[in-house]
C-alpha atoms as one frame of an Amber mdcrd trajectory, in Angstrom:
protein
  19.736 109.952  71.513  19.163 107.612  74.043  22.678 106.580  75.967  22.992
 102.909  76.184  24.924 100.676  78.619  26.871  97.332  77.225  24.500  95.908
  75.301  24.707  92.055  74.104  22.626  90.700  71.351  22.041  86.882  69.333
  20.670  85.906  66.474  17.496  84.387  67.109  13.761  85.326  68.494  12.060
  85.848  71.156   8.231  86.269  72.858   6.706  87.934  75.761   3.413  87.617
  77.714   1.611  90.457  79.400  -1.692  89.623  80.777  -2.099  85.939  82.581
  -5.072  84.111  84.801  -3.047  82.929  88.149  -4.418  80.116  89.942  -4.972
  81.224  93.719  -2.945  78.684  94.694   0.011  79.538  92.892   1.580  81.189
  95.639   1.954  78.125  97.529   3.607  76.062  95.107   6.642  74.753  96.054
   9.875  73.442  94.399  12.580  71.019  95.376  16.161  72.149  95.208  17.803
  69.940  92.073  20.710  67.545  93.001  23.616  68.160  91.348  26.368  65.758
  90.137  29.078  65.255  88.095  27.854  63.518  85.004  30.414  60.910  83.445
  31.573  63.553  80.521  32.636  65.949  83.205  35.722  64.210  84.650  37.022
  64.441  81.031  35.518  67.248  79.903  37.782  69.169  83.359  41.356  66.896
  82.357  41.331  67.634  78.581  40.403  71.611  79.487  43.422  71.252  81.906
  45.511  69.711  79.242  44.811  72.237  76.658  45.300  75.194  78.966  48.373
  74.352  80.461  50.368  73.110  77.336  48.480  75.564  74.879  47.675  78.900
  76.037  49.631  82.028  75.743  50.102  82.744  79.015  52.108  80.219  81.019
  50.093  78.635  84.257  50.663  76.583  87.031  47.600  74.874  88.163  48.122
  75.688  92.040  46.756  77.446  95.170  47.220  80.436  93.307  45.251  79.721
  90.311  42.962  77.998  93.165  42.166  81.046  95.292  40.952  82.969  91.460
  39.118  80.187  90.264  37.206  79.771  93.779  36.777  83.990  93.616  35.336
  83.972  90.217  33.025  80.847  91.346  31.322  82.848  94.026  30.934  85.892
  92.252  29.639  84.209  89.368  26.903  82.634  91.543  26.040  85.785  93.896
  27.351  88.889  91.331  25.284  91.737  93.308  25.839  89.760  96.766  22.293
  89.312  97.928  21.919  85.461  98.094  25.123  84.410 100.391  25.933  85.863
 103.886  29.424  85.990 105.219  29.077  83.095 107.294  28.254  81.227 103.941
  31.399  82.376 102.622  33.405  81.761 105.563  32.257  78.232 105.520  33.229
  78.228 101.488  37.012  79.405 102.312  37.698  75.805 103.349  37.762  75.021
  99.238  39.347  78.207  98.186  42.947  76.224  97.710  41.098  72.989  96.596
  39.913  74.074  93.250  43.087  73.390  91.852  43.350  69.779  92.514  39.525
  69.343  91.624  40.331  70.480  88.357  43.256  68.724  87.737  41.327  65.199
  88.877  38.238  66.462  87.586  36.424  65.705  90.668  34.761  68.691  91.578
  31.163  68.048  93.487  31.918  70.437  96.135  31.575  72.705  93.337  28.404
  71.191  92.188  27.203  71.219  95.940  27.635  75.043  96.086  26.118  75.865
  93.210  23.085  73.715  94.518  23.350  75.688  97.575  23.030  78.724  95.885
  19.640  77.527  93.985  18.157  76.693  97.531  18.910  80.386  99.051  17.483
  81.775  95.357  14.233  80.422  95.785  14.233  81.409  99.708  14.742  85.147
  97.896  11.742  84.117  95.838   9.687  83.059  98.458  10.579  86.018 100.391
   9.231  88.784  97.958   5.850  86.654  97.354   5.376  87.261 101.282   6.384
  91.114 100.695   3.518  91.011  98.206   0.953  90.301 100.765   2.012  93.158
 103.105   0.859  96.852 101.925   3.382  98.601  99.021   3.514 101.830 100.007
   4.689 104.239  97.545   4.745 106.973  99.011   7.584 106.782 101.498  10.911
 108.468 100.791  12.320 104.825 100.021  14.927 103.831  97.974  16.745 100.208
  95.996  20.023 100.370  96.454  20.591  97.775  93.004  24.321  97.894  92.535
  25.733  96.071  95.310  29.411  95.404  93.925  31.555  97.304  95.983  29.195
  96.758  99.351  30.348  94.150 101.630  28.406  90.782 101.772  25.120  91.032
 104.458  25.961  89.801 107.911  22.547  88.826 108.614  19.126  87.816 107.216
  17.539  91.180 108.032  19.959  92.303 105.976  19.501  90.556 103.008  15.972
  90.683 103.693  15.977  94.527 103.150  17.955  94.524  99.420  15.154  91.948
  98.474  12.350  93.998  99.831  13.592  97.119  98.007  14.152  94.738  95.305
  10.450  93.467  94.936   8.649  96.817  95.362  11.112  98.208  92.815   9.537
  95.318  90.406   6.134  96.455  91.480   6.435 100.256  91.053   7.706  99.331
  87.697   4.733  97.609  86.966   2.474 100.557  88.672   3.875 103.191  86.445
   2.967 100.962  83.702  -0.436 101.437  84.287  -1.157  98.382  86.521  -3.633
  97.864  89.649  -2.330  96.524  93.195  -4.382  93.110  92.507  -2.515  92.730
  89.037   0.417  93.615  90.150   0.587  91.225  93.152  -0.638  88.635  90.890
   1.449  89.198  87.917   5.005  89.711  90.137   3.628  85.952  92.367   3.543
  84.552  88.898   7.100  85.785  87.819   8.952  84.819  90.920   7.073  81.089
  90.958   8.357  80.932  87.315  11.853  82.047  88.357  11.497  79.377  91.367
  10.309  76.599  88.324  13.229  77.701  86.450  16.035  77.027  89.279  14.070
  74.144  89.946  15.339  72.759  86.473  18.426  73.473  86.556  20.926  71.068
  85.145  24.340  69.105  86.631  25.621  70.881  82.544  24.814  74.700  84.300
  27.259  73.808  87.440  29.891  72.685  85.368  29.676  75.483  82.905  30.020
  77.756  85.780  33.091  75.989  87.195  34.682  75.576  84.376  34.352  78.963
  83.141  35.604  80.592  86.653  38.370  78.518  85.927  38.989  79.601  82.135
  38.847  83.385  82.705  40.869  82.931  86.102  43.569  82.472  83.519  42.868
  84.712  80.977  39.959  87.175  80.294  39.038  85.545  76.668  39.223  81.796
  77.599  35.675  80.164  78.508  34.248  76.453  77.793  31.482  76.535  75.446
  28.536  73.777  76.644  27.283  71.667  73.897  24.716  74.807  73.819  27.098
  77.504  73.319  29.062  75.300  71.220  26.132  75.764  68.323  25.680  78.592
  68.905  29.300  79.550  67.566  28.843  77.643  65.170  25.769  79.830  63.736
  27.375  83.473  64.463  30.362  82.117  62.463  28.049  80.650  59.764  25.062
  83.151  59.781  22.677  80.278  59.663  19.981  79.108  62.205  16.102  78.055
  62.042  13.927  80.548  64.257  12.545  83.568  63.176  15.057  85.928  62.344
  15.176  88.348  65.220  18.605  90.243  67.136  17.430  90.585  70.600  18.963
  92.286  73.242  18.389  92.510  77.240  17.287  96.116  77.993  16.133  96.266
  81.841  14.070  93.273  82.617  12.740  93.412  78.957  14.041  91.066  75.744
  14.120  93.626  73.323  13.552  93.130  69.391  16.819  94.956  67.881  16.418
  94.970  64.691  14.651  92.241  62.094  16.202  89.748  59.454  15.238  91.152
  55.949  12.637  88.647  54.581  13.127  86.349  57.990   9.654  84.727  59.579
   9.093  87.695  61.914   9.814  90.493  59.410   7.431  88.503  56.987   4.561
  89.029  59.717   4.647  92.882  59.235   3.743  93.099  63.066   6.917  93.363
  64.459   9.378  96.606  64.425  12.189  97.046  66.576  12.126  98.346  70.097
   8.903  95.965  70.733   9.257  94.494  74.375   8.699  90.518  74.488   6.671
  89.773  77.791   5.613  85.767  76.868   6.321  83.047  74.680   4.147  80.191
  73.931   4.844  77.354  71.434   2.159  76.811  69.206  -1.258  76.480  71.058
   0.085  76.725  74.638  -0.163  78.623  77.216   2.248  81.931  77.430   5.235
  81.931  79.670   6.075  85.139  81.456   9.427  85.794  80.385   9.905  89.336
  82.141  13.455  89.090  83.939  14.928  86.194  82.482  18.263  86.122  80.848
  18.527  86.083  77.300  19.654  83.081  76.350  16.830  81.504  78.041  14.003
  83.800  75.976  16.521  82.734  72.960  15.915  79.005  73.726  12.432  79.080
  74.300  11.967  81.085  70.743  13.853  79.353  68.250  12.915  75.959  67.093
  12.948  73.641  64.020  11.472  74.768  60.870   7.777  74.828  60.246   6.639
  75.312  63.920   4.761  77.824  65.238   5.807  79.946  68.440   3.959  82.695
  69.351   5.227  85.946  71.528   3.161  88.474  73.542   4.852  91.905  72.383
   4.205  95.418  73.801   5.476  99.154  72.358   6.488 102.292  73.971   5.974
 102.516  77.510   3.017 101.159  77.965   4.665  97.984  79.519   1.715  96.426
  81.365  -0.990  97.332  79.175  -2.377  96.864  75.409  -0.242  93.877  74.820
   0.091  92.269  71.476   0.068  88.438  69.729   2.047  87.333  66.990   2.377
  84.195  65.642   5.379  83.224  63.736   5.755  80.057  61.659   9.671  79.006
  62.132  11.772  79.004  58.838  15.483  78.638  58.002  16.922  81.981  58.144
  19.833  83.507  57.015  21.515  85.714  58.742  21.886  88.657  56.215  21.148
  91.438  58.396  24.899  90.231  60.189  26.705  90.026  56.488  27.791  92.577
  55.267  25.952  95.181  53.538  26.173  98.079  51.595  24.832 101.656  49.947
  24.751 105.083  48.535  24.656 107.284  51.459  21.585 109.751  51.856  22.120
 113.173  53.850  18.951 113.465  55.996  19.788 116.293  58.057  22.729 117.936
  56.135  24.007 118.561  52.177  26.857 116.786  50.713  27.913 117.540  47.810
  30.123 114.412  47.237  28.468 110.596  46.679  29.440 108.748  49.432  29.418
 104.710  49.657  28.621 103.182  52.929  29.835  99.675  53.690  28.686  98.067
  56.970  30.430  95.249  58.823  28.735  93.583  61.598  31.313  90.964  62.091
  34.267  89.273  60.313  32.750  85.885  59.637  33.739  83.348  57.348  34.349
  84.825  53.465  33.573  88.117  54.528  36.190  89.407  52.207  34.575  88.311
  49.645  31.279  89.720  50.554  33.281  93.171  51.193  34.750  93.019  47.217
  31.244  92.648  45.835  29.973  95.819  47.737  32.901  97.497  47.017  31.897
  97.067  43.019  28.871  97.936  43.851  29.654 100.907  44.833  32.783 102.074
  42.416  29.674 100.835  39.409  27.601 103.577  41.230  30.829 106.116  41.152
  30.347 107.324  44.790  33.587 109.530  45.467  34.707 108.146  48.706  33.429
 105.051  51.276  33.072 104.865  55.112  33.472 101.324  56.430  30.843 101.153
  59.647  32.971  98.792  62.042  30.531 100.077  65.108  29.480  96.856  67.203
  31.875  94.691  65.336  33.538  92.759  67.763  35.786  91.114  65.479  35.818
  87.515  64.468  38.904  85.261  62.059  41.777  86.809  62.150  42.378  85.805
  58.328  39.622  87.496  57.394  40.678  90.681  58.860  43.739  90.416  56.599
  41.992  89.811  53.871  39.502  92.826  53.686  42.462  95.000  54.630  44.253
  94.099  51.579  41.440  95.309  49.649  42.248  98.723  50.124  46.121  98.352
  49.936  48.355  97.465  47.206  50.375  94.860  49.474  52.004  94.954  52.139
  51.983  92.992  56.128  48.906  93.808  57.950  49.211  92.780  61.521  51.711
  90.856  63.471  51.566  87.850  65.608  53.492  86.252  68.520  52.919  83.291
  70.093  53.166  81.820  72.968  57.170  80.373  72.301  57.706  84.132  71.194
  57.610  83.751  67.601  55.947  86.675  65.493  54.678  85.534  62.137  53.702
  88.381  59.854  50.427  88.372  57.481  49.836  90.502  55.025  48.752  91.336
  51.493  50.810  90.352  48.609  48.562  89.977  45.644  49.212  93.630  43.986
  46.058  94.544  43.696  44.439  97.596  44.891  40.503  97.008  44.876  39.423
 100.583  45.849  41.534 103.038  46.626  39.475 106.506  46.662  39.250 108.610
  50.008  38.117 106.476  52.869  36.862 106.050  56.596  36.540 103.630  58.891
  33.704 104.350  61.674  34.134 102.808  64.907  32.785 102.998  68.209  33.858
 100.945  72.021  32.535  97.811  70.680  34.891  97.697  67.868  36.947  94.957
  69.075  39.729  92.531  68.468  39.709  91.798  64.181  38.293  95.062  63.573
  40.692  97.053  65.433  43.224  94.790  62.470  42.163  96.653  59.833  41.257
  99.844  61.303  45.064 100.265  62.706  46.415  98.837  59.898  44.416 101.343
  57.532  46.125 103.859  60.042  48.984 102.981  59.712  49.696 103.020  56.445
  47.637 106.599  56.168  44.800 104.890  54.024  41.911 105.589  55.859  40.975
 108.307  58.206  39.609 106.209  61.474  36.720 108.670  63.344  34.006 107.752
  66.260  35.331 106.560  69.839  38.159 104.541  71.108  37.943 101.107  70.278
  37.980  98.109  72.849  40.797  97.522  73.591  41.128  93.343  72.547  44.777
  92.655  71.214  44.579  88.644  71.845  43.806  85.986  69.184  41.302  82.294
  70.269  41.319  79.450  68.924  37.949  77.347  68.940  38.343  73.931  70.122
  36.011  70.815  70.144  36.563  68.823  73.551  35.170  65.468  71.449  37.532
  62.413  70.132  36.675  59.944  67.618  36.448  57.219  69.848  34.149  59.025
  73.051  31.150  57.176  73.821  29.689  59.485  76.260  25.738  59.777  76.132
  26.383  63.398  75.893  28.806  65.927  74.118  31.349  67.451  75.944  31.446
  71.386  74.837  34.055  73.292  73.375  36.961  75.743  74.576  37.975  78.917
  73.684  41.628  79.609  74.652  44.086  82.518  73.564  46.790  81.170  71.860
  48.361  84.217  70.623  48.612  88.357  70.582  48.452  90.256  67.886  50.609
  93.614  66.955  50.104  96.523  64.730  52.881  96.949  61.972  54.031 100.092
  63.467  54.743  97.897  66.966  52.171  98.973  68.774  49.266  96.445  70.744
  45.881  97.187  70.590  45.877  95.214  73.721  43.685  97.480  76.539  44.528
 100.821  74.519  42.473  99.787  71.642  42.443 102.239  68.409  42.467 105.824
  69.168  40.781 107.537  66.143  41.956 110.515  63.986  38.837 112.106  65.045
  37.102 111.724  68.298  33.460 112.042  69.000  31.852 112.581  71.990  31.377
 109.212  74.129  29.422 108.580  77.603  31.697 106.144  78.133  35.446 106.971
  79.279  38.074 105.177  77.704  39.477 103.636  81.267  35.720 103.020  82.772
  35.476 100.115  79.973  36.942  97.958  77.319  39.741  95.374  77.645  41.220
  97.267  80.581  38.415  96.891  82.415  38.244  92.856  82.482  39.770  90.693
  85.142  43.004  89.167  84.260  43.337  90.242  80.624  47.038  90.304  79.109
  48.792  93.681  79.498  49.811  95.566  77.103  53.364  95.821  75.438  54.741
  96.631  72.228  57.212  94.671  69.531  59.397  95.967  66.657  57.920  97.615
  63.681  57.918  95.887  60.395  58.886  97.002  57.051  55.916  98.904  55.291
  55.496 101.732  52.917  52.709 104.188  54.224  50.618 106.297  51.563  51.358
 109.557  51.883  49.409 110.394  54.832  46.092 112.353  54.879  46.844 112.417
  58.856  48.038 115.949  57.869  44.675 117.203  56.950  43.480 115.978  60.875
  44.000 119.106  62.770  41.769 120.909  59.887  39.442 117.984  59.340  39.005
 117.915  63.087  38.157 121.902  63.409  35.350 121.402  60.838  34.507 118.644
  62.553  34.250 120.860  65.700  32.155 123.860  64.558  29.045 121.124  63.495
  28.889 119.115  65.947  28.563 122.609  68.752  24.864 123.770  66.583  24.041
 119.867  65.099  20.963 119.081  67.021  21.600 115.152  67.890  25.080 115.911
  69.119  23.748 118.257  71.697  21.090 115.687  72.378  24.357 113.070  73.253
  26.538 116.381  75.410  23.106 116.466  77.462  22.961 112.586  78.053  26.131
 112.500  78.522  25.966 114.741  81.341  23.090 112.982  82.681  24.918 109.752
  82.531  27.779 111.069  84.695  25.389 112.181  87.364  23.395 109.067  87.309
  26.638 107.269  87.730  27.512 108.923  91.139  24.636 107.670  92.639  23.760
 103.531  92.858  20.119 103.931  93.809  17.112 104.379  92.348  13.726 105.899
  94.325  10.851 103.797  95.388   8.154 107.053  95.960   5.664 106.915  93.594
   5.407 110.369  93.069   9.646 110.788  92.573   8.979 108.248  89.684   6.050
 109.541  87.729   8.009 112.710  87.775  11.063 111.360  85.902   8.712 109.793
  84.318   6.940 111.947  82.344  10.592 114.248  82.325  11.594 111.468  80.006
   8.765 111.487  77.910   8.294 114.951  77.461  12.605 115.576  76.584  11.816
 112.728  74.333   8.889 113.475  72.961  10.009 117.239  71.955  13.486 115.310
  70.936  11.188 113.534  68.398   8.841 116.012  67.221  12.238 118.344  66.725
  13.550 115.473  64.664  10.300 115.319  62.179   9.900 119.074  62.201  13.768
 118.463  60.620  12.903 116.474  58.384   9.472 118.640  56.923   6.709 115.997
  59.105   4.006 116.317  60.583   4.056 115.802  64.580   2.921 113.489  67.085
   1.386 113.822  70.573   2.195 111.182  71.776   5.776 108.333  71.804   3.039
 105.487  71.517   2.153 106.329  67.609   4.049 104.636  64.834   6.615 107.142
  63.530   7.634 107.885  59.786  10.568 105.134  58.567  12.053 108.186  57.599
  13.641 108.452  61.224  15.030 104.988  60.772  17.473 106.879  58.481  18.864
 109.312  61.289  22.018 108.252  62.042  24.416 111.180  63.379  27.266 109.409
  63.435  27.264 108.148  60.177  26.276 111.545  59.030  29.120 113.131  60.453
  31.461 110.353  58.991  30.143 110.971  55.628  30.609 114.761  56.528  33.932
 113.982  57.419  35.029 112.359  53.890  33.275 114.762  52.166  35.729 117.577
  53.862  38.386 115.027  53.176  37.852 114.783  49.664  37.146 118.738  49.520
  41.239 119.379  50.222  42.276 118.126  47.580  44.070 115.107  48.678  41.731
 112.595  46.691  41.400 114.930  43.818  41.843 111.767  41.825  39.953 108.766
  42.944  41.367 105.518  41.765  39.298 103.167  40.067
């Protein structure tokens, strides 16, 4: 079970290139640094965010040096995060606007801001140019050398020699990468020249729209952790992850290393249509219909997602590789663009099959990726589904939901209640309105669960603490996130703008929410009945973890009648629960990465000897490879020699943590406490 970091993914697709014919000459092409500006929209754009912040938000500001010395904090973090492209002389020549972002803002004048960020570009493609002339001296890789990558903590460089040695370990950490992937010296040199003159290209195109997003965005979360502006850009996309529509090719990507990863495919969608395409494939290039590939190693991914998705009926192609052959045996597929809709993000639902253990009771499985417009609705038809099917209890997956309308939450909670409030809300004047369900009408009400993991957030911690609350669901897997605030999605436009371009959106907290016993999720998230083992410690991330969140407090309860309480049955549920998990295979699999995760966490450096590498290497593959041919033995198949070869879709099916969930109900239902389920 492989442990992974925070993980972000969008709806959309994506390509990747692998092999490429460079031009000798590429190394000496140059690119201007862009001029920035303020573009006309932007003085508004910065006085109506103002506007709405100040008179609007929850938490009471004062636009002044205060707020000023944040906003100009977040700024320069924002634009150097790992602190490898400013020196400390830069930033003592930036103090001098520290306590001038407020007025800026206010006035909506802001090209200092604009001439920083420009500044930045120009030292980024000095770093670029800088690692094309480490290429041409000798990589030696066998040298006790280390990349130091996480430079957070470290103090900014005092000098170019510095900085020069971060970017040095930096570029022959890209080229080992590329060596243990099977490549030559030449190709490597020639492949990494080519990346860094398209990363050069790219900064070289940057947009006045980028600076202000960045400004204005230091400025939003300098106030509160879940206020941002949403470019015209973003602004869509909301609009689609609300809607689950788009035109592409129906792909989730995420960022895993340098790579855009293919997460998982949209049922029926362009790219699942191609039968080519399976998840885990690495996107190295994209090229739109008959052109020429783009490298798209190391970009972020909302710049793959741009470059894939496109109107209906075009053709984009992407350069894929599998496994860990990286540099080698690359792959084409071309995709014809289609409307998609997003099903594989609505909910969904089924009968649940044991794969590695016997249940004896029918379980129903209902996922929820995200509380999206109607999902209630989509929630009542599974849960039909389901009671047709007579399964004798349901877990509701919430893993990865990070929430979405507030109503909605509501809405699917009252499903499983007879009526009764839900959640609690105060504003920013201090008044709590109450929401709940009133309609007297209990739509299953058989033994449940409610699965969640740390990226259960904000609308799905709703309904899981409310179904806790009220003792009608037993809530298992890891603390949730920890989000207790409630956003409200704002156009910047008016009727009568005649601006050339649009002005974005904002997203600004207007309110907290409360469970009905009191409590805030807010930072402390949902603690579950029944904990399983996480990599990830409840204070190392989550809402806690995010600068200048709202802290957390606690109102009065409200009035509600709790079902008598199958918390009673935890202690013995959680003993069961126990004794598997200590001989079940893929838990001992996650106690072993877990440990490994810890170490790996002590240290913030990686090695650069060849030799060091290949080792860990092929450690990896062979714990993984015995991991998998453990797993088929299992499940009765054959084995394989190698992590290259397509496996059997049976493993698609392993899922220990939904296993164990089922397991879980299944015990539940085995006490007695459901003896009757209600139809």
């Amino acid at each position: 079970m492989q442990i992974v970091k925070r993980v972000f993914t969008l709806p959309l697709l994506v390509s990747l290139c692998a092999s490429f014919t460079i031009n000798a000459s590429i190394e000496n092409e140059t690119f201007d640094t862009p001029k920035l500006s303020q573009e006309a929209q932007h003085e508004t754009a910065s006085k109506r965010m103002t506007s709405w912040f100040l008179r609007y938000h929850y938490k009471k500001t004062q636009l002044d040096d205060e707020l000023s010395a944040k906003v100009y904090k977040k700024f320069i973090e924002n634009l150097d995060y790992n602190k490898s492209i400013f020196l400390q002389k830069d930033l003592d020549n930036f103090a001098q606007y520290q306590y001038k972002f407020d007025d800026a803002i206010k006035a909506g004048k802001l090209q200092f801001a604009f001439e920083i960020y420009e500044e930045s570009i120009k030292r980024r493609i000095e770093r670029y140019d800088y690692s094309i002339k480490v290429l041409d001296s000798k990589l030696d890789f066998e040298k006790d050398d280390v990349f130091y990558y996480d430079r957070e903590d470290a103090a900014w460089p005092q000098t170019v020699a510095e900085q020069d040695e971060f970017w040095r370990q930096k570029t022959k950490y890209d080229a080992l990468n590329l060596k243990l992937a099977g490549k030559e010296i030449p190709q490597i040199k020639e492949t990494l020249t080519k990346r860094y003159t398209n990363a050069k290209r790219r900064l070289s195109q940057t947009q006045s729209e980028d600076a202000f997003q960045l400004v204005m965005n230091a400025f939003a979360t300098s106030i509160e952790a879940h206020t941002s502006y949403l470019s015209p850009r973003r602004s869509d996309r909301f609009n689609i992850d609300m809607n689950l529509e788009l035109e592409g090719i129906g792909a989730v990507l995420q960022p895993v290393d340098e790579y855009t990863v293919i997460r998982s495919l949209v049922p029926g969608g362009p790219a699942d249509k191609t039968e080519k395409l399976k998840p885990e494939d690495k996107i190295i290039g994209v090229a739109q219909g008959k052109d020429d590939y783009v490298d798209i190693v190391g970009w972020r991914l909302d710049e793959v997602v741009e470059l894939i998705k496109g109107k209906k009926g075009t053709e984009v192609r992407l350069q894929i590789v599998r496994g860990e052959n990286t540099g080698v045996n690359s792959k084409e597929v071309a995709i014809i663009r289609d409307k998609v809709y997003l099903e594989d993000k609505s909910v969904d639902s089924h009968v649940f099959e044991p794969v590695t253990s016997s249940i004896d009771s029918k379980i129903g499985v209902i996922t929820v990726p995200s509380f999206y417009n109607n999902v209630s609705g989509d929630v009542k038809t599974e849960i039909k589904k389901l009671k047709d099917q007579n399964v004798s209890g349901i877990v509701v997956d919430l893993r990865g939901n990070g929430g979405g309308s507030l109503i909605e939450a509501s809405l699917v909670t009252g499903l499983f209640i007879d009526k009764g409030p839900v959640v609690q809300i105060r504003n920013s004047v201090g008044n709590i309105d109450v929401r709940g369900d009133y309609d007297g009408v209990t739509y299953y009400g058989g033994p449940l669960t409610v699965l969640v993991d740390r990226y259960s957030a904000s609308a799905s911690e709703i309904f899981a603490a409310a179904l806790q609350d009220y003792g009608r669901a037993l809530i298992v897997g890891e603390q949730t996130f920890g989000k207790g605030t409630v956003q409200q999605f704002k156009p910047l436009e008016k009727m009568y703008d005649r601006f050339d371009k649009k002005l974005g959106s904002v997203k600004y907290t207007i309110a907290k929410f409360y469970r009905i016993n009191g409590g805030s999720t807010q930072h402390k998230g949902v603690v579950p009945d029944i904990l399983f083992p996480s990599a990830i410690d409840s204070p190392e991330w989550g809402e806690s973890q995010m600068d200048n969140a709202l802290p957390w407090d606690n109102i009065r309860s409200v009035q509600y009648s709790p079902t008598p309480s199958i918390r009673s049955q935890v202690n013995a549920l959680t003993e069961r629960h126990n004794l598997r998990i200590k001989s079940e295979p893929e838990f001992l699999y996650l106690k072993n990465d877990i440990e490994e995760y810890k170490e790996e966490k002590e240290r913030n450096f990686i090695s650069l000897n060849e030799k060091v590498r290949l080792a860990e290497k092929e450690k990896n593959k062979a714990k993984n490879l015995a991991r998998l041919n453990e797993r088929l033995t299992r499940l009765g198949l054959e084995k394989v020699e190698s992590l290259d070869e397509d496996t059997p879709k049976e493993l698609d099916k392993l899922d220990p943590f939904l296993e164990e969930a089922a397991q879980i109900i299944a015990d539940l239902i085995s006490v007695g406490q459901f003896a009757k389920v209600v139809k």
